[in-house]
Structures are given as C-alpha cells and as structure tokens.
Short mmCIF file of N, CA and C in Angstrom, two decimals:
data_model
loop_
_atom_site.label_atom_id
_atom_site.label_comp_id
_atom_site.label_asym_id
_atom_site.label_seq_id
_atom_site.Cartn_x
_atom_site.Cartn_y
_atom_site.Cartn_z
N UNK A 1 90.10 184.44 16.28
CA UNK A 1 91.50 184.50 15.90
C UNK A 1 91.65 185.29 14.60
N UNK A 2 90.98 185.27 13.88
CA UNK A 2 91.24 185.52 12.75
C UNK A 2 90.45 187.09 12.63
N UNK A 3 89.43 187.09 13.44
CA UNK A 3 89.40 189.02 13.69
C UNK A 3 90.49 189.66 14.27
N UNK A 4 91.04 189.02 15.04
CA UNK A 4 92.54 189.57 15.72
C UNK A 4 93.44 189.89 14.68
N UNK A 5 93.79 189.08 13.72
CA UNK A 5 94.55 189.51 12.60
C UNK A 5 93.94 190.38 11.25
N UNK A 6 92.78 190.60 11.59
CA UNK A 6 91.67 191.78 10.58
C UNK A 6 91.76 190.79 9.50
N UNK A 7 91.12 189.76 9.32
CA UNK A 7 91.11 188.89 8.19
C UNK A 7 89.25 188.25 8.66
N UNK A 8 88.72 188.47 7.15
CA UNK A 8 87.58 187.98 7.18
C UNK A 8 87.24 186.44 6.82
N UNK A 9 86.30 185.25 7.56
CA UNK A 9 86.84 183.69 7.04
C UNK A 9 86.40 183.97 5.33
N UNK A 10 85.59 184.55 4.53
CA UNK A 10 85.36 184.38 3.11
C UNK A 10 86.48 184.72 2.38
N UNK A 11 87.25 185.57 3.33
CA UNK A 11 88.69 186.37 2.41
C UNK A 11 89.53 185.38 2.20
N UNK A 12 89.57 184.10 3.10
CA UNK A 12 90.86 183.27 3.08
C UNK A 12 89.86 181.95 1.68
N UNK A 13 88.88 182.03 1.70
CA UNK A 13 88.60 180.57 0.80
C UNK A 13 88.68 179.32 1.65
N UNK A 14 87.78 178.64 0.87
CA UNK A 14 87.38 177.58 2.02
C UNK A 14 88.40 176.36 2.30
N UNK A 15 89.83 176.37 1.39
CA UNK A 15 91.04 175.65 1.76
C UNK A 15 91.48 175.78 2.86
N UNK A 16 91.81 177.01 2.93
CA UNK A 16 92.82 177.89 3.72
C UNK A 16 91.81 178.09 5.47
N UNK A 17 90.66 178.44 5.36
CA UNK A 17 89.90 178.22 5.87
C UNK A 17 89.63 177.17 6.90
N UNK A 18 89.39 175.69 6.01
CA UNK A 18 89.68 174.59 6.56
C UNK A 18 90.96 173.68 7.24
N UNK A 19 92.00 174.62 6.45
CA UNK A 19 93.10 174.30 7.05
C UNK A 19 93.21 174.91 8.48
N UNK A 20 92.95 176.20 8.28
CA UNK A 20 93.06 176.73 10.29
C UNK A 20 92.04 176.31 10.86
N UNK A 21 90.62 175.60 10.64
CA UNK A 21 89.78 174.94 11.55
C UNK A 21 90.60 173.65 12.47
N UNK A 22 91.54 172.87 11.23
CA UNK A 22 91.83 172.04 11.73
C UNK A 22 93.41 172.08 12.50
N UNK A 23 94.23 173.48 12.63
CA UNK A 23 94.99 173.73 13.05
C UNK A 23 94.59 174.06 15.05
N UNK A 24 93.15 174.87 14.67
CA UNK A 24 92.74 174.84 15.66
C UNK A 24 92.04 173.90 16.67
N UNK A 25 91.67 173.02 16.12
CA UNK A 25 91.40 172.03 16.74
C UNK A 25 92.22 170.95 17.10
N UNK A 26 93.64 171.03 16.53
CA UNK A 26 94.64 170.13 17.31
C UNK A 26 94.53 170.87 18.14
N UNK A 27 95.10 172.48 18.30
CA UNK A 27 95.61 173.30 19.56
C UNK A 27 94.49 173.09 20.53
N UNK A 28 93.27 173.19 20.56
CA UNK A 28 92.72 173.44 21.79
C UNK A 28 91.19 172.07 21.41
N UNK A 29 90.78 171.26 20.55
CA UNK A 29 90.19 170.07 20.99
C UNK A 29 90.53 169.29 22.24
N UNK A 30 91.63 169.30 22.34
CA UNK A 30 91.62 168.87 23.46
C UNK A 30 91.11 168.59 25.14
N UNK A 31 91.67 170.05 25.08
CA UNK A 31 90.81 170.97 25.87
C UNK A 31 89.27 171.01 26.20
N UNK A 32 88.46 171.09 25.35
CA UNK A 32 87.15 170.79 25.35
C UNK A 32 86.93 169.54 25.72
N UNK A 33 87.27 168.04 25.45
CA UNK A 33 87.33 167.14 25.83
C UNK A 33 87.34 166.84 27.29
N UNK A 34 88.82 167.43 27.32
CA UNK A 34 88.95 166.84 28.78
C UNK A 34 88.22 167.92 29.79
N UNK A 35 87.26 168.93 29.56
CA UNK A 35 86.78 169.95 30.46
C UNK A 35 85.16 168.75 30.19
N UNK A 36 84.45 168.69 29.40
CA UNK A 36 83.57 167.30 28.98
C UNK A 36 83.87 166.38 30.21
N UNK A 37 84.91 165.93 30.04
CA UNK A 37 85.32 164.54 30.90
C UNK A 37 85.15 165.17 32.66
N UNK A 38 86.14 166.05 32.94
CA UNK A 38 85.73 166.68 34.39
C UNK A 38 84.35 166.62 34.60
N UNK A 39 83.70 167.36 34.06
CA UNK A 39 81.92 167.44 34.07
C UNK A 39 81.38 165.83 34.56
N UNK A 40 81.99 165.20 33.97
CA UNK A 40 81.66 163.60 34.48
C UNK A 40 81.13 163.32 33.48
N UNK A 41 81.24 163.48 32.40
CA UNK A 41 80.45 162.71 31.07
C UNK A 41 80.91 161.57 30.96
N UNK A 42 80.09 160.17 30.58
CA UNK A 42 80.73 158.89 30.74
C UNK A 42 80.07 158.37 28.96
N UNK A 43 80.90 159.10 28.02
CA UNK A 43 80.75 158.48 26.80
C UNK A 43 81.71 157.60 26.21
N UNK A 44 81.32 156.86 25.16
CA UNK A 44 82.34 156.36 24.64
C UNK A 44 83.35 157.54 23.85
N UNK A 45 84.14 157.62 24.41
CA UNK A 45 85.73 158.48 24.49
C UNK A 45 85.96 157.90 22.51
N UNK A 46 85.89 156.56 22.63
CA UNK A 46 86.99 155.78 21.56
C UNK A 46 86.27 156.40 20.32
N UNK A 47 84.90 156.71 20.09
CA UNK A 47 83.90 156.83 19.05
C UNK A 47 84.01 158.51 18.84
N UNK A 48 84.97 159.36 19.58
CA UNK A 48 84.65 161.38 19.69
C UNK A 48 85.24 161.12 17.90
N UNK A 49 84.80 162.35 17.43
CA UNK A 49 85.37 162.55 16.27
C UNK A 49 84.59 164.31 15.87
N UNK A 50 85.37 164.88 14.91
CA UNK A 50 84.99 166.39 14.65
C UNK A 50 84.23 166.73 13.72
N UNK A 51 83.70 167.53 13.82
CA UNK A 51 82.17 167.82 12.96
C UNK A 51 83.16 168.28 11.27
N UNK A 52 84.43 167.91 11.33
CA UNK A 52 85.02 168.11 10.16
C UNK A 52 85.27 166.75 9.39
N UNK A 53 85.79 165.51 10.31
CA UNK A 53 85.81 164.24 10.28
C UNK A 53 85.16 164.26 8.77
N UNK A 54 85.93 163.16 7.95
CA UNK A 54 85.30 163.20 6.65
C UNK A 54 83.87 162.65 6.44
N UNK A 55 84.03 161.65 7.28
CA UNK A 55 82.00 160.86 7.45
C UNK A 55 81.47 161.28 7.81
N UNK A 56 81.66 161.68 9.25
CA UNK A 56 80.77 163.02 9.69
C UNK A 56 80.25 163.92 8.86
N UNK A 57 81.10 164.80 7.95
CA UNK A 57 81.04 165.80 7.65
C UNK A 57 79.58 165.34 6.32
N UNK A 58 80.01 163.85 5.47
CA UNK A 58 78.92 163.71 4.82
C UNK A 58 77.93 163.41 5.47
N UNK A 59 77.96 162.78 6.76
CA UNK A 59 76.51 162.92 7.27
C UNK A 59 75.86 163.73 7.33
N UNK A 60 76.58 165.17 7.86
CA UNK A 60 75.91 166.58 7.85
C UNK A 60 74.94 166.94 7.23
N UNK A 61 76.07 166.69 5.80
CA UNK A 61 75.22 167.24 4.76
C UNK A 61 74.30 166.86 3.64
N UNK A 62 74.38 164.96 4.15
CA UNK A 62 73.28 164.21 3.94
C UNK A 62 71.87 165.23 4.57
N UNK A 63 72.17 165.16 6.15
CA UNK A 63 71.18 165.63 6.81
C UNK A 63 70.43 167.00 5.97
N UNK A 64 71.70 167.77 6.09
CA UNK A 64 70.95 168.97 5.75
C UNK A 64 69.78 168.90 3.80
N UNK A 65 70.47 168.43 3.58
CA UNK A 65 69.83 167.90 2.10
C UNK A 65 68.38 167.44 2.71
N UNK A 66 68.43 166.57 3.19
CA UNK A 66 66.84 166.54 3.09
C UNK A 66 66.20 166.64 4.32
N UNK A 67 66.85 167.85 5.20
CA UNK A 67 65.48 169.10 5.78
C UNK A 67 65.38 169.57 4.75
N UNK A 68 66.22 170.51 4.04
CA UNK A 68 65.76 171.39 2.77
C UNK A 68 65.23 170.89 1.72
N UNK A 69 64.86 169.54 1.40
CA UNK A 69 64.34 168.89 0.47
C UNK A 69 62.81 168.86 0.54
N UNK A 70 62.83 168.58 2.10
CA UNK A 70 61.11 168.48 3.12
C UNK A 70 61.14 170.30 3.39
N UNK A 71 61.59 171.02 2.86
CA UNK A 71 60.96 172.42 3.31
C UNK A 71 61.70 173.20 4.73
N UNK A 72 62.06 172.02 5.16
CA UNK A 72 62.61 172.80 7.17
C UNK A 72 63.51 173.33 7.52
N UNK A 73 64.10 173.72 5.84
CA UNK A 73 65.08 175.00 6.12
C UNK A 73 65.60 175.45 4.57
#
C-alpha cells in the first residue's frame, strides 16, 4: 500500500507507521481469519490476538533479546 502511494515505511516514523499497521489490520484481519477457519483450523478463536497486541508484542521482544544474548542472531 504504501509503495502505491511512493512512500517509504522509514519515511513515515514508527508512529505513523504503526498507526497504518493497525488501520490495516482492522480492514483486512479479518479476512485472514476467516480464510484460517475455512481451511478447517479448530483453534481457540477466543485466545487470536496480533503480533502488535501489546503482550504479545513484549513477548517478541523478550524473545528476541535473548537469541541475541545466546549469539542466534
């Protein structure tokens, strides 16, 4: 989307940035979900949440902290 409008993601800053991740993911999360669900996936639905999600997001980067702490990236 944002090559369509000749805009690079570092040009906007990581506010502005994060704000259209999560613009985009109202518009079309959905979507992914319920194409998931067709497939026949039988997860707990109640527990989905986005790799932006605020806990999530510190889990991430719990994680990533210590591969790079142990060397594995």
């Amino acid at each position: 989307m944002l090559a369509s409008e000749g805009i690079k993601r570092v040009e906007l800053g990581r506010d502005e940035f994060e704000k259209r991740v999560w613009e985009w993911k109202e518009k079309y999360g959905g979507t992914i979900t319920n194409q998931i669900k067709r497939l026949g996936a039988s997860c707990d639905w109640t527990r989905e949440c986005f790799t932006l999600d605020e806990q999530l997001s510190r889990a991430v980067i719990e994680a990533f902290i210590r591969l790079h702490k142990k060397g594995l990236i």
